[in-house]
Amino acid sequence: MGGLTAAQAPPAPSPRNPTVDLQLSNELPMATQAAVPFIEIEALRAKEFIPASKEALTSLIAEQGQAKLIRPMFNWSGRNSLFPLHWGLACCAIEFAAAFGARWDAERFGVVARSSPRQADLMIVNGTVTWKVAHKLITLYEQMAEPKWVIAMGNCATGGGPFRTAYSVVPGVDKLVPVDVYIAGCPPRPEALLDGILKLEQLIRERKE
Amino acid sequence: MQPDDLTRVLAPKLGENLLGVEAFEGMAGRVRFRREAALDLFRAVRDDLSFAHLSMVGGIDWVDHREVFYVAWSDSARQYVLLSTDVPATDAHVETASAVWPSANWHERETWELVDITFDHHPDLRHLLTPDGYAFHPLLRSFKIHEPEELEVKTRHV
Ligand code: SF4
């Protein structure tokens, strides 16, 4: 179903689309004139370069404010390099894997699955969460460095899915960790997963602190 | 291997604890025994009948009693055999098979937590599929489907 709608809909702006890049440059307000006196960088020795650039950055921040300069830069780099945790819980993990294959190629959005929670900033809960695995999931979430996000992929992670009344299934992973984006479907197609990741990028773009 | 072959080997070893050997489709036979003779039976089936591999252990809740069953495989006969014993629901326990077939270990843990049958002298009787301290035995017929919220409260706070 996702494939059909994606084919019929007009082409949506992608992160590689120039319009989005233009928005990006609005979001990064640069000083109209040099914030610091012109420094002849080439004339500086390495020892002098660090204090000089620090001074330049400090005065830029003082002029533009941290919220306007550092935060957008931070959000921009964060949302273009979302590293999900590489794990699978149930059948949705097959679609998760397909999204990283050649056909859907999630890497073009900067999404690279990492095998260690220390290197990941996105947890995609791709399958049925049982009470047995619940505290391992929480441990993995806590091992991830801030800032971090969670996508609940599929009906199981969203609300228990077909196993909602089963004796061993957590009815929705939001009972355990805070969830940012929910993706419906059993399983959601890889397009839907990519759409969820783009929705999350939108959330990160609007992040204030 | 036929049920008669099983009887010939097992009857002298188990005596009256052997309740019967029946034909069972797709297997060498179904051996019904009293739980008191469990260890003797396991040893005889493994050593004298060459069923070296235990492929599963399970339990059934028949409401008035419970049944424990074992399925073992023989490489030389290329056949399975079904062993089963009845235990009363109020006193559901049987000797562990894991001393004879180590592969029984996890199967018995699963049977214990799902059907509430205790295995005596089991080396490591902990929950396998449900969280530690889980309050239910979900494959018993008396188990009611819980509202997810109720299950959560009972599962989280044990
Ligand atoms: S939502 Fe459907 S496909 Fe995904 S893990 Fe649950 S049952 Fe499997």
mmCIF file of C-alpha atoms and ligand atoms in Angstrom:
data_model
loop_
_atom_site.group_PDB
_atom_site.id
_atom_site.type_symbol
_atom_site.label_atom_id
_atom_site.label_comp_id
_atom_site.label_asym_id
_atom_site.label_seq_id
_atom_site.Cartn_x
_atom_site.Cartn_y
_atom_site.Cartn_z
ATOM 1 C CA MET A 1 0.000 0.000 0.000
ATOM 2 C CA GLY A 2 2.835 2.329 0.868
ATOM 3 C CA GLY A 3 4.412 1.656 -2.522
ATOM 4 C CA LEU A 4 1.244 2.621 -4.404
ATOM 5 C CA THR A 5 0.730 5.854 -2.560
ATOM 6 C CA ALA A 6 4.374 6.725 -2.936
ATOM 7 C CA ALA A 7 4.183 6.147 -6.701
ATOM 8 C CA GLN A 8 0.988 8.193 -7.197
ATOM 9 C CA ALA A 9 1.800 11.101 -4.930
ATOM 10 C CA PRO A 10 3.695 14.069 -6.381
ATOM 11 C CA PRO A 11 7.395 13.868 -5.592
ATOM 12 C CA ALA A 12 7.905 14.965 -2.004
ATOM 13 C CA PRO A 13 10.871 17.147 -1.090
ATOM 14 C CA SER A 14 13.685 14.938 0.046
ATOM 15 C CA PRO A 15 16.683 16.013 2.092
ATOM 16 C CA ARG A 16 18.620 16.076 -1.170
ATOM 17 C CA ASN A 17 16.046 18.415 -2.684
ATOM 18 C CA PRO A 18 17.421 21.955 -3.145
ATOM 19 C CA THR A 19 14.312 23.601 -1.560
ATOM 20 C CA VAL A 20 15.069 21.881 1.700
ATOM 21 C CA ASP A 21 18.687 22.956 1.528
ATOM 22 C CA LEU A 22 17.488 26.553 1.087
ATOM 23 C CA GLN A 23 15.425 26.264 4.267
ATOM 24 C CA LEU A 24 18.511 25.034 5.947
ATOM 25 C CA SER A 25 20.463 28.130 5.070
ATOM 26 C CA ASN A 26 17.606 30.267 6.493
ATOM 27 C CA GLU A 27 17.937 28.356 9.647
ATOM 28 C CA LEU A 28 21.635 29.075 10.010
ATOM 29 C CA PRO A 29 21.757 32.858 10.266
ATOM 30 C CA MET A 30 25.223 34.017 9.356
ATOM 31 C CA ALA A 31 26.537 37.441 10.188
ATOM 32 C CA THR A 32 26.002 39.816 7.279
ATOM 33 C CA GLN A 33 29.391 41.270 7.961
ATOM 34 C CA ALA A 34 32.375 39.709 9.570
ATOM 35 C CA ALA A 35 31.771 39.342 13.283
ATOM 36 C CA VAL A 36 35.449 39.503 14.075
ATOM 37 C CA PRO A 37 38.173 41.542 12.472
ATOM 38 C CA PHE A 38 39.568 39.790 9.474
ATOM 39 C CA ILE A 39 42.257 37.319 10.500
ATOM 40 C CA GLU A 40 44.863 36.242 8.086
ATOM 41 C CA ILE A 41 44.459 32.590 8.781
ATOM 42 C CA GLU A 42 47.240 31.551 6.522
ATOM 43 C CA ALA A 43 49.624 33.734 8.438
ATOM 44 C CA LEU A 44 48.716 32.118 11.746
ATOM 45 C CA ARG A 45 50.760 29.402 13.238
ATOM 46 C CA ALA A 46 48.915 26.326 14.498
ATOM 47 C CA LYS A 47 49.375 27.419 18.096
ATOM 48 C CA GLU A 48 47.697 30.744 17.429
ATOM 49 C CA PHE A 49 44.892 29.344 15.276
ATOM 50 C CA ILE A 50 42.942 27.711 18.113
ATOM 51 C CA PRO A 51 42.646 30.802 20.335
ATOM 52 C CA ALA A 52 41.854 32.930 17.305
ATOM 53 C CA SER A 53 39.089 30.659 16.064
ATOM 54 C CA LYS A 54 37.723 30.319 19.581
ATOM 55 C CA GLU A 55 37.547 34.064 19.862
ATOM 56 C CA ALA A 56 35.829 34.305 16.490
ATOM 57 C CA LEU A 57 33.246 31.698 17.493
ATOM 58 C CA THR A 58 32.621 33.299 20.888
ATOM 59 C CA SER A 59 31.930 36.687 19.374
ATOM 60 C CA LEU A 60 29.677 35.086 16.740
ATOM 61 C CA ILE A 61 27.671 33.387 19.475
ATOM 62 C CA ALA A 62 27.501 36.604 21.464
ATOM 63 C CA GLU A 63 26.139 38.359 18.406
ATOM 64 C CA GLN A 64 23.697 35.706 17.195
ATOM 65 C CA GLY A 65 22.783 33.961 20.407
ATOM 66 C CA GLN A 66 23.233 30.320 21.175
ATOM 67 C CA ALA A 67 19.629 29.375 20.308
ATOM 68 C CA LYS A 68 19.987 30.796 16.830
ATOM 69 C CA LEU A 69 23.361 29.457 15.936
ATOM 70 C CA ILE A 70 24.493 26.417 17.867
ATOM 71 C CA ARG A 71 21.114 24.715 18.179
ATOM 72 C CA PRO A 72 20.295 24.769 14.440
ATOM 73 C CA MET A 73 23.758 23.509 13.602
ATOM 74 C CA PHE A 74 23.407 20.788 16.168
ATOM 75 C CA ASN A 75 19.969 19.803 14.886
ATOM 76 C CA TRP A 76 21.146 19.890 11.308
ATOM 77 C CA SER A 77 24.033 17.523 11.916
ATOM 78 C CA GLY A 78 21.965 15.321 14.220
ATOM 79 C CA ARG A 79 19.073 14.788 11.874
ATOM 80 C CA ASN A 80 21.287 14.030 8.906
ATOM 81 C CA SER A 81 23.201 11.326 10.715
ATOM 82 C CA LEU A 82 20.574 9.306 12.578
ATOM 83 C CA PHE A 83 22.240 6.071 13.637
ATOM 84 C CA PRO A 84 19.655 3.471 14.651
ATOM 85 C CA LEU A 85 20.478 0.567 16.881
ATOM 86 C CA HIS A 86 20.947 -2.553 14.775
ATOM 87 C CA TRP A 87 18.653 -5.128 16.326
ATOM 88 C CA GLY A 88 15.482 -7.014 15.537
ATOM 89 C CA LEU A 89 12.660 -8.183 17.751
ATOM 90 C CA ALA A 90 10.173 -9.895 15.420
ATOM 91 C CA CYS A 91 8.836 -9.953 11.868
ATOM 92 C CA CYS A 92 9.060 -6.163 11.461
ATOM 93 C CA ALA A 93 12.843 -6.577 11.640
ATOM 94 C CA ILE A 94 12.686 -8.131 8.155
ATOM 95 C CA GLU A 95 11.249 -4.904 6.775
ATOM 96 C CA PHE A 96 13.797 -2.977 8.822
ATOM 97 C CA ALA A 97 16.529 -5.005 7.132
ATOM 98 C CA ALA A 98 14.971 -4.465 3.713
ATOM 99 C CA ALA A 99 15.002 -0.701 4.287
ATOM 100 C CA PHE A 100 18.791 -0.894 4.560
ATOM 101 C CA GLY A 101 19.157 -3.047 1.447
ATOM 102 C CA ALA A 102 19.901 -1.938 -2.079
ATOM 103 C CA ARG A 103 16.331 -1.211 -3.131
ATOM 104 C CA TRP A 104 15.345 1.230 -0.370
ATOM 105 C CA ASP A 105 18.834 2.205 0.744
ATOM 106 C CA ALA A 106 18.227 4.082 3.992
ATOM 107 C CA GLU A 107 21.853 5.173 3.972
ATOM 108 C CA ARG A 108 21.073 7.933 1.506
ATOM 109 C CA PHE A 109 19.343 9.696 4.430
ATOM 110 C CA GLY A 110 22.401 9.282 6.614
ATOM 111 C CA VAL A 111 20.760 6.396 8.468
ATOM 112 C CA VAL A 112 23.413 3.822 9.305
ATOM 113 C CA ALA A 113 22.599 0.966 11.670
ATOM 114 C CA ARG A 114 25.130 0.642 14.483
ATOM 115 C CA SER A 115 25.683 -2.516 16.461
ATOM 116 C CA SER A 116 26.387 -0.815 19.775
ATOM 117 C CA PRO A 117 23.928 1.341 21.707
ATOM 118 C CA ARG A 118 26.839 3.641 22.610
ATOM 119 C CA GLN A 119 27.112 4.644 18.964
ATOM 120 C CA ALA A 120 23.384 4.870 18.280
ATOM 121 C CA ASP A 121 21.036 7.781 18.806
ATOM 122 C CA LEU A 122 17.849 6.207 17.439
ATOM 123 C CA MET A 123 16.123 3.077 18.671
ATOM 124 C CA ILE A 124 13.759 1.540 16.126
ATOM 125 C CA VAL A 125 11.602 -0.931 18.060
ATOM 126 C CA ASN A 126 10.889 -3.297 15.198
ATOM 127 C CA GLY A 127 8.643 -5.987 16.560
ATOM 128 C CA THR A 128 6.775 -7.522 19.440
ATOM 129 C CA VAL A 129 8.121 -6.528 22.851
ATOM 130 C CA THR A 130 7.601 -9.200 25.489
ATOM 131 C CA TRP A 131 7.842 -8.650 29.218
ATOM 132 C CA LYS A 132 10.872 -10.909 29.177
ATOM 133 C CA VAL A 133 12.793 -8.575 26.883
ATOM 134 C CA ALA A 134 11.396 -5.394 28.447
ATOM 135 C CA HIS A 135 14.200 -4.698 30.869
ATOM 136 C CA LYS A 136 16.846 -5.488 28.260
ATOM 137 C CA LEU A 137 15.179 -2.926 26.007
ATOM 138 C CA ILE A 138 15.270 -0.363 28.804
ATOM 139 C CA THR A 139 18.946 -1.151 29.442
ATOM 140 C CA LEU A 140 19.774 -0.638 25.778
ATOM 141 C CA TYR A 141 17.840 2.615 25.773
ATOM 142 C CA GLU A 142 19.691 3.842 28.815
ATOM 143 C CA GLN A 143 23.043 2.913 27.267
ATOM 144 C CA MET A 144 22.403 5.189 24.313
ATOM 145 C CA ALA A 145 23.946 8.641 24.584
ATOM 146 C CA GLU A 146 21.743 11.726 24.675
ATOM 147 C CA PRO A 147 20.141 13.081 22.581
ATOM 148 C CA LYS A 148 18.204 9.969 21.579
ATOM 149 C CA TRP A 149 14.958 9.122 19.883
ATOM 150 C CA VAL A 150 12.651 6.129 19.639
ATOM 151 C CA ILE A 151 10.532 4.995 16.695
ATOM 152 C CA ALA A 152 7.811 2.417 17.413
ATOM 153 C CA MET A 153 7.669 0.445 14.175
ATOM 154 C CA GLY A 154 4.549 -1.615 13.482
ATOM 155 C CA ASN A 155 1.373 -2.371 15.381
ATOM 156 C CA CYS A 156 3.135 -4.544 17.946
ATOM 157 C CA ALA A 157 5.482 -1.856 19.168
ATOM 158 C CA THR A 158 2.729 0.754 18.926
ATOM 159 C CA GLY A 159 0.067 -1.032 20.953
ATOM 160 C CA GLY A 160 0.707 -4.759 21.184
ATOM 161 C CA GLY A 161 -0.765 -5.471 17.754
ATOM 162 C CA PRO A 162 -2.368 -8.882 17.268
ATOM 163 C CA PHE A 163 -0.850 -10.033 20.571
ATOM 164 C CA ARG A 164 -2.299 -7.253 22.696
ATOM 165 C CA THR A 165 -4.102 -9.613 25.078
ATOM 166 C CA ALA A 166 -1.389 -12.284 25.039
ATOM 167 C CA TYR A 167 0.055 -13.296 28.377
ATOM 168 C CA SER A 168 3.574 -12.155 27.653
ATOM 169 C CA VAL A 169 3.398 -9.066 25.426
ATOM 170 C CA VAL A 170 3.912 -5.449 26.426
ATOM 171 C CA PRO A 171 0.906 -3.562 25.018
ATOM 172 C CA GLY A 172 2.923 -0.801 23.397
ATOM 173 C CA VAL A 173 6.571 0.045 23.904
ATOM 174 C CA ASP A 174 5.601 3.520 25.127
ATOM 175 C CA LYS A 175 4.887 1.820 28.455
ATOM 176 C CA LEU A 176 8.672 1.392 28.756
ATOM 177 C CA VAL A 177 10.448 4.220 26.903
ATOM 178 C CA PRO A 178 9.282 7.562 25.456
ATOM 179 C CA VAL A 179 8.345 7.202 21.788
ATOM 180 C CA ASP A 180 8.721 10.006 19.230
ATOM 181 C CA VAL A 181 7.233 8.513 16.056
ATOM 182 C CA TYR A 182 4.706 5.703 15.645
ATOM 183 C CA ILE A 183 4.514 3.795 12.355
ATOM 184 C CA ALA A 184 1.315 1.831 11.702
ATOM 185 C CA GLY A 185 1.252 -1.396 9.710
ATOM 186 C CA CYS A 186 1.746 -5.099 10.189
ATOM 187 C CA PRO A 187 4.433 -4.922 9.025
ATOM 188 C CA PRO A 188 4.942 -1.376 7.710
ATOM 189 C CA ARG A 189 6.628 -1.328 4.323
ATOM 190 C CA PRO A 190 10.190 -0.023 4.132
ATOM 191 C CA GLU A 191 8.766 3.153 2.535
ATOM 192 C CA ALA A 192 6.711 3.678 5.676
ATOM 193 C CA LEU A 193 9.805 3.238 7.832
ATOM 194 C CA LEU A 194 11.702 5.784 5.727
ATOM 195 C CA ASP A 195 8.703 8.115 5.994
ATOM 196 C CA GLY A 196 8.800 7.717 9.772
ATOM 197 C CA ILE A 197 12.491 8.547 9.801
ATOM 198 C CA LEU A 198 11.838 11.673 7.731
ATOM 199 C CA LYS A 199 9.044 12.631 10.166
ATOM 200 C CA LEU A 200 11.558 12.263 12.970
ATOM 201 C CA GLU A 201 13.990 14.483 11.069
ATOM 202 C CA GLN A 202 11.215 17.068 10.941
ATOM 203 C CA LEU A 203 10.815 16.784 14.719
ATOM 204 C CA ILE A 204 14.543 17.243 15.256
ATOM 205 C CA ARG A 205 14.547 20.279 12.973
ATOM 206 C CA GLU A 206 12.039 21.951 15.312
ATOM 207 C CA ARG A 207 13.882 20.969 18.462
ATOM 208 C CA LYS A 208 14.627 23.928 20.751
ATOM 209 C CA GLU A 209 16.695 22.548 23.617
ATOM 210 C CA MET B 1 10.850 -50.886 16.355
ATOM 211 C CA GLN B 2 7.382 -52.038 17.440
ATOM 212 C CA PRO B 3 5.483 -51.589 20.725
ATOM 213 C CA ASP B 4 6.239 -55.255 21.499
ATOM 214 C CA ASP B 5 9.961 -54.595 21.272
ATOM 215 C CA LEU B 6 9.588 -51.727 23.735
ATOM 216 C CA THR B 7 7.583 -53.880 26.152
ATOM 217 C CA ARG B 8 10.128 -56.692 26.006
ATOM 218 C CA VAL B 9 12.949 -54.409 27.138
ATOM 219 C CA LEU B 10 11.045 -52.156 29.540
ATOM 220 C CA ALA B 11 8.754 -54.588 31.365
ATOM 221 C CA PRO B 12 11.543 -56.379 33.307
ATOM 222 C CA LYS B 13 13.093 -53.052 34.338
ATOM 223 C CA LEU B 14 9.941 -51.209 35.417
ATOM 224 C CA GLY B 15 7.670 -53.987 36.604
ATOM 225 C CA GLU B 16 4.253 -52.689 37.604
ATOM 226 C CA ASN B 17 5.313 -49.079 37.060
ATOM 227 C CA LEU B 18 4.959 -49.690 33.346
ATOM 228 C CA LEU B 19 1.285 -49.000 32.690
ATOM 229 C CA GLY B 20 1.233 -49.975 29.044
ATOM 230 C CA VAL B 21 2.770 -49.628 25.609
ATOM 231 C CA GLU B 22 0.465 -48.658 22.763
ATOM 232 C CA ALA B 23 0.939 -48.176 19.062
ATOM 233 C CA PHE B 24 1.259 -44.516 18.156
ATOM 234 C CA GLU B 25 1.155 -43.208 14.620
ATOM 235 C CA GLY B 26 4.520 -42.117 13.284
ATOM 236 C CA MET B 27 6.414 -43.328 16.350
ATOM 237 C CA ALA B 28 7.767 -46.562 17.773
ATOM 238 C CA GLY B 29 5.022 -46.452 20.373
ATOM 239 C CA ARG B 30 3.595 -44.661 23.359
ATOM 240 C CA VAL B 31 4.929 -45.756 26.738
ATOM 241 C CA ARG B 32 2.769 -44.915 29.754
ATOM 242 C CA PHE B 33 4.495 -45.162 33.107
ATOM 243 C CA ARG B 34 4.109 -44.217 36.776
ATOM 244 C CA ARG B 35 6.145 -41.171 37.753
ATOM 245 C CA GLU B 36 7.909 -43.094 40.549
ATOM 246 C CA ALA B 37 9.852 -45.022 37.882
ATOM 247 C CA ALA B 38 10.707 -42.003 35.749
ATOM 248 C CA LEU B 39 14.497 -42.172 36.118
ATOM 249 C CA ASP B 40 14.642 -45.953 35.554
ATOM 250 C CA LEU B 41 12.560 -45.560 32.439
ATOM 251 C CA PHE B 42 14.671 -42.714 31.047
ATOM 252 C CA ARG B 43 17.878 -44.689 31.586
ATOM 253 C CA ALA B 44 16.425 -47.825 30.005
ATOM 254 C CA VAL B 45 15.085 -45.908 27.014
ATOM 255 C CA ARG B 46 18.378 -44.143 26.472
ATOM 256 C CA ASP B 47 20.843 -46.975 27.159
ATOM 257 C CA ASP B 48 18.960 -50.178 26.312
ATOM 258 C CA LEU B 49 16.787 -48.883 23.495
ATOM 259 C CA SER B 50 19.324 -46.386 22.080
ATOM 260 C CA PHE B 51 17.052 -43.324 22.119
ATOM 261 C CA ALA B 52 19.990 -40.998 22.665
ATOM 262 C CA HIS B 53 18.334 -37.687 21.838
ATOM 263 C CA LEU B 54 15.437 -36.124 23.727
ATOM 264 C CA SER B 55 13.728 -33.809 21.308
ATOM 265 C CA MET B 56 10.961 -32.418 23.476
ATOM 266 C CA VAL B 57 9.235 -32.308 26.840
ATOM 267 C CA GLY B 58 5.792 -30.879 27.336
ATOM 268 C CA GLY B 59 2.804 -30.779 29.591
ATOM 269 C CA ILE B 60 -0.957 -30.953 29.080
ATOM 270 C CA ASP B 61 -3.596 -29.698 31.482
ATOM 271 C CA TRP B 62 -6.488 -32.188 31.419
ATOM 272 C CA VAL B 63 -8.253 -30.204 34.217
ATOM 273 C CA ASP B 64 -8.638 -33.217 36.570
ATOM 274 C CA HIS B 65 -4.987 -34.200 36.129
ATOM 275 C CA ARG B 66 -1.934 -33.154 34.157
ATOM 276 C CA GLU B 67 0.179 -35.132 31.749
ATOM 277 C CA VAL B 68 3.913 -34.837 31.153
ATOM 278 C CA PHE B 69 5.235 -36.247 27.914
ATOM 279 C CA TYR B 70 8.688 -36.792 26.448
ATOM 280 C CA VAL B 71 9.632 -37.468 22.840
ATOM 281 C CA ALA B 72 12.986 -39.160 22.231
ATOM 282 C CA TRP B 73 14.733 -39.988 18.966
ATOM 283 C CA SER B 74 16.875 -42.951 18.066
ATOM 284 C CA ASP B 75 19.444 -42.556 15.341
ATOM 285 C CA SER B 76 19.889 -46.279 14.774
ATOM 286 C CA ALA B 77 16.166 -47.093 14.597
ATOM 287 C CA ARG B 78 15.361 -43.732 12.941
ATOM 288 C CA GLN B 79 12.203 -43.501 15.065
ATOM 289 C CA TYR B 80 10.690 -41.421 17.808
ATOM 290 C CA VAL B 81 9.194 -42.780 20.989
ATOM 291 C CA LEU B 82 6.581 -41.068 23.146
ATOM 292 C CA LEU B 83 6.789 -41.447 26.921
ATOM 293 C CA SER B 84 3.978 -40.070 29.048
ATOM 294 C CA THR B 85 2.927 -40.010 32.656
ATOM 295 C CA ASP B 86 -0.047 -38.602 34.522
ATOM 296 C CA VAL B 87 0.380 -36.451 37.607
ATOM 297 C CA PRO B 88 -2.404 -35.172 39.883
ATOM 298 C CA ALA B 89 -3.191 -31.482 39.418
ATOM 299 C CA THR B 90 -2.856 -30.767 43.142
ATOM 300 C CA ASP B 91 0.592 -32.384 43.395
ATOM 301 C CA ALA B 92 2.114 -31.913 39.961
ATOM 302 C CA HIS B 93 5.749 -32.904 40.119
ATOM 303 C CA VAL B 94 7.977 -35.473 38.441
ATOM 304 C CA GLU B 95 11.677 -36.330 38.513
ATOM 305 C CA THR B 96 13.795 -34.338 36.077
ATOM 306 C CA ALA B 97 15.043 -35.982 32.898
ATOM 307 C CA SER B 98 17.954 -33.592 32.604
ATOM 308 C CA ALA B 99 20.286 -35.965 34.470
ATOM 309 C CA VAL B 100 19.762 -38.490 31.670
ATOM 310 C CA TRP B 101 19.262 -36.210 28.675
ATOM 311 C CA PRO B 102 20.809 -32.752 29.321
ATOM 312 C CA SER B 103 18.619 -31.271 26.590
ATOM 313 C CA ALA B 104 15.612 -31.676 28.882
ATOM 314 C CA ASN B 105 16.822 -28.724 30.941
ATOM 315 C CA TRP B 106 15.206 -25.875 29.012
ATOM 316 C CA HIS B 107 12.146 -27.895 27.978
ATOM 317 C CA GLU B 108 11.411 -28.591 31.614
ATOM 318 C CA ARG B 109 11.850 -24.957 32.562
ATOM 319 C CA GLU B 110 9.301 -24.080 29.896
ATOM 320 C CA THR B 111 6.869 -26.787 31.044
ATOM 321 C CA TRP B 112 7.272 -25.653 34.628
ATOM 322 C CA GLU B 113 6.425 -22.022 33.954
ATOM 323 C CA LEU B 114 3.634 -22.588 31.422
ATOM 324 C CA VAL B 115 1.840 -25.676 32.788
ATOM 325 C CA ASP B 116 2.957 -25.536 36.445
ATOM 326 C CA ILE B 117 4.585 -28.961 36.665
ATOM 327 C CA THR B 118 7.592 -29.016 39.006
ATOM 328 C CA PHE B 119 10.637 -31.098 38.085
ATOM 329 C CA ASP B 120 12.397 -32.449 41.158
ATOM 330 C CA HIS B 121 16.198 -32.106 41.329
ATOM 331 C CA HIS B 122 16.245 -29.874 38.271
ATOM 332 C CA PRO B 123 19.618 -28.059 38.247
ATOM 333 C CA ASP B 124 18.271 -24.653 37.260
ATOM 334 C CA LEU B 125 14.494 -24.265 37.471
ATOM 335 C CA ARG B 126 14.087 -20.607 36.463
ATOM 336 C CA HIS B 127 11.664 -18.820 34.149
ATOM 337 C CA LEU B 128 12.600 -19.235 30.511
ATOM 338 C CA LEU B 129 10.017 -17.388 28.399
ATOM 339 C CA THR B 130 8.310 -15.194 30.964
ATOM 340 C CA PRO B 131 9.971 -12.651 33.255
ATOM 341 C CA ASP B 132 11.359 -13.648 36.634
ATOM 342 C CA GLY B 133 8.629 -13.774 39.223
ATOM 343 C CA TYR B 134 5.866 -13.923 36.611
ATOM 344 C CA ALA B 135 2.665 -14.638 38.505
ATOM 345 C CA PHE B 136 0.779 -16.817 36.005
ATOM 346 C CA HIS B 137 0.888 -20.251 34.381
ATOM 347 C CA PRO B 138 -0.594 -19.221 31.057
ATOM 348 C CA LEU B 139 -1.151 -22.623 29.438
ATOM 349 C CA LEU B 140 -3.344 -23.876 32.272
ATOM 350 C CA ARG B 141 -7.001 -24.004 31.345
ATOM 351 C CA SER B 142 -7.854 -21.947 34.406
ATOM 352 C CA PHE B 143 -5.830 -19.011 33.029
ATOM 353 C CA LYS B 144 -8.069 -16.131 31.961
ATOM 354 C CA ILE B 145 -7.109 -13.631 29.300
ATOM 355 C CA HIS B 146 -6.227 -10.479 31.192
ATOM 356 C CA GLU B 147 -6.723 -6.933 30.191
ATOM 357 C CA PRO B 148 -3.246 -5.703 29.232
ATOM 358 C CA GLU B 149 -3.285 -3.171 32.056
ATOM 359 C CA GLU B 150 -4.064 -5.770 34.700
ATOM 360 C CA LEU B 151 -1.351 -8.085 33.393
ATOM 361 C CA GLU B 152 1.107 -5.210 33.413
ATOM 362 C CA VAL B 153 0.408 -4.335 37.036
ATOM 363 C CA LYS B 154 0.775 -7.950 38.124
ATOM 364 C CA THR B 155 3.881 -8.519 36.013
ATOM 365 C CA ARG B 156 5.700 -5.371 37.008
ATOM 366 C CA HIS B 157 5.073 -5.586 40.717
ATOM 367 C CA VAL B 158 5.963 -9.158 41.528
HETATM 368 S S1 SF4 C 1 3.448 -5.472 13.712
HETATM 369 FE FE1 SF4 C 1 3.020 -7.346 12.552
HETATM 370 S S2 SF4 C 1 4.866 -7.631 11.312
HETATM 371 FE FE2 SF4 C 1 5.411 -6.217 12.950
HETATM 372 S S3 SF4 C 1 6.241 -7.465 14.601
HETATM 373 FE FE3 SF4 C 1 4.053 -7.219 14.985
HETATM 374 S S4 SF4 C 1 3.094 -9.020 14.034
HETATM 375 FE FE4 SF4 C 1 5.151 -8.832 13.185
#
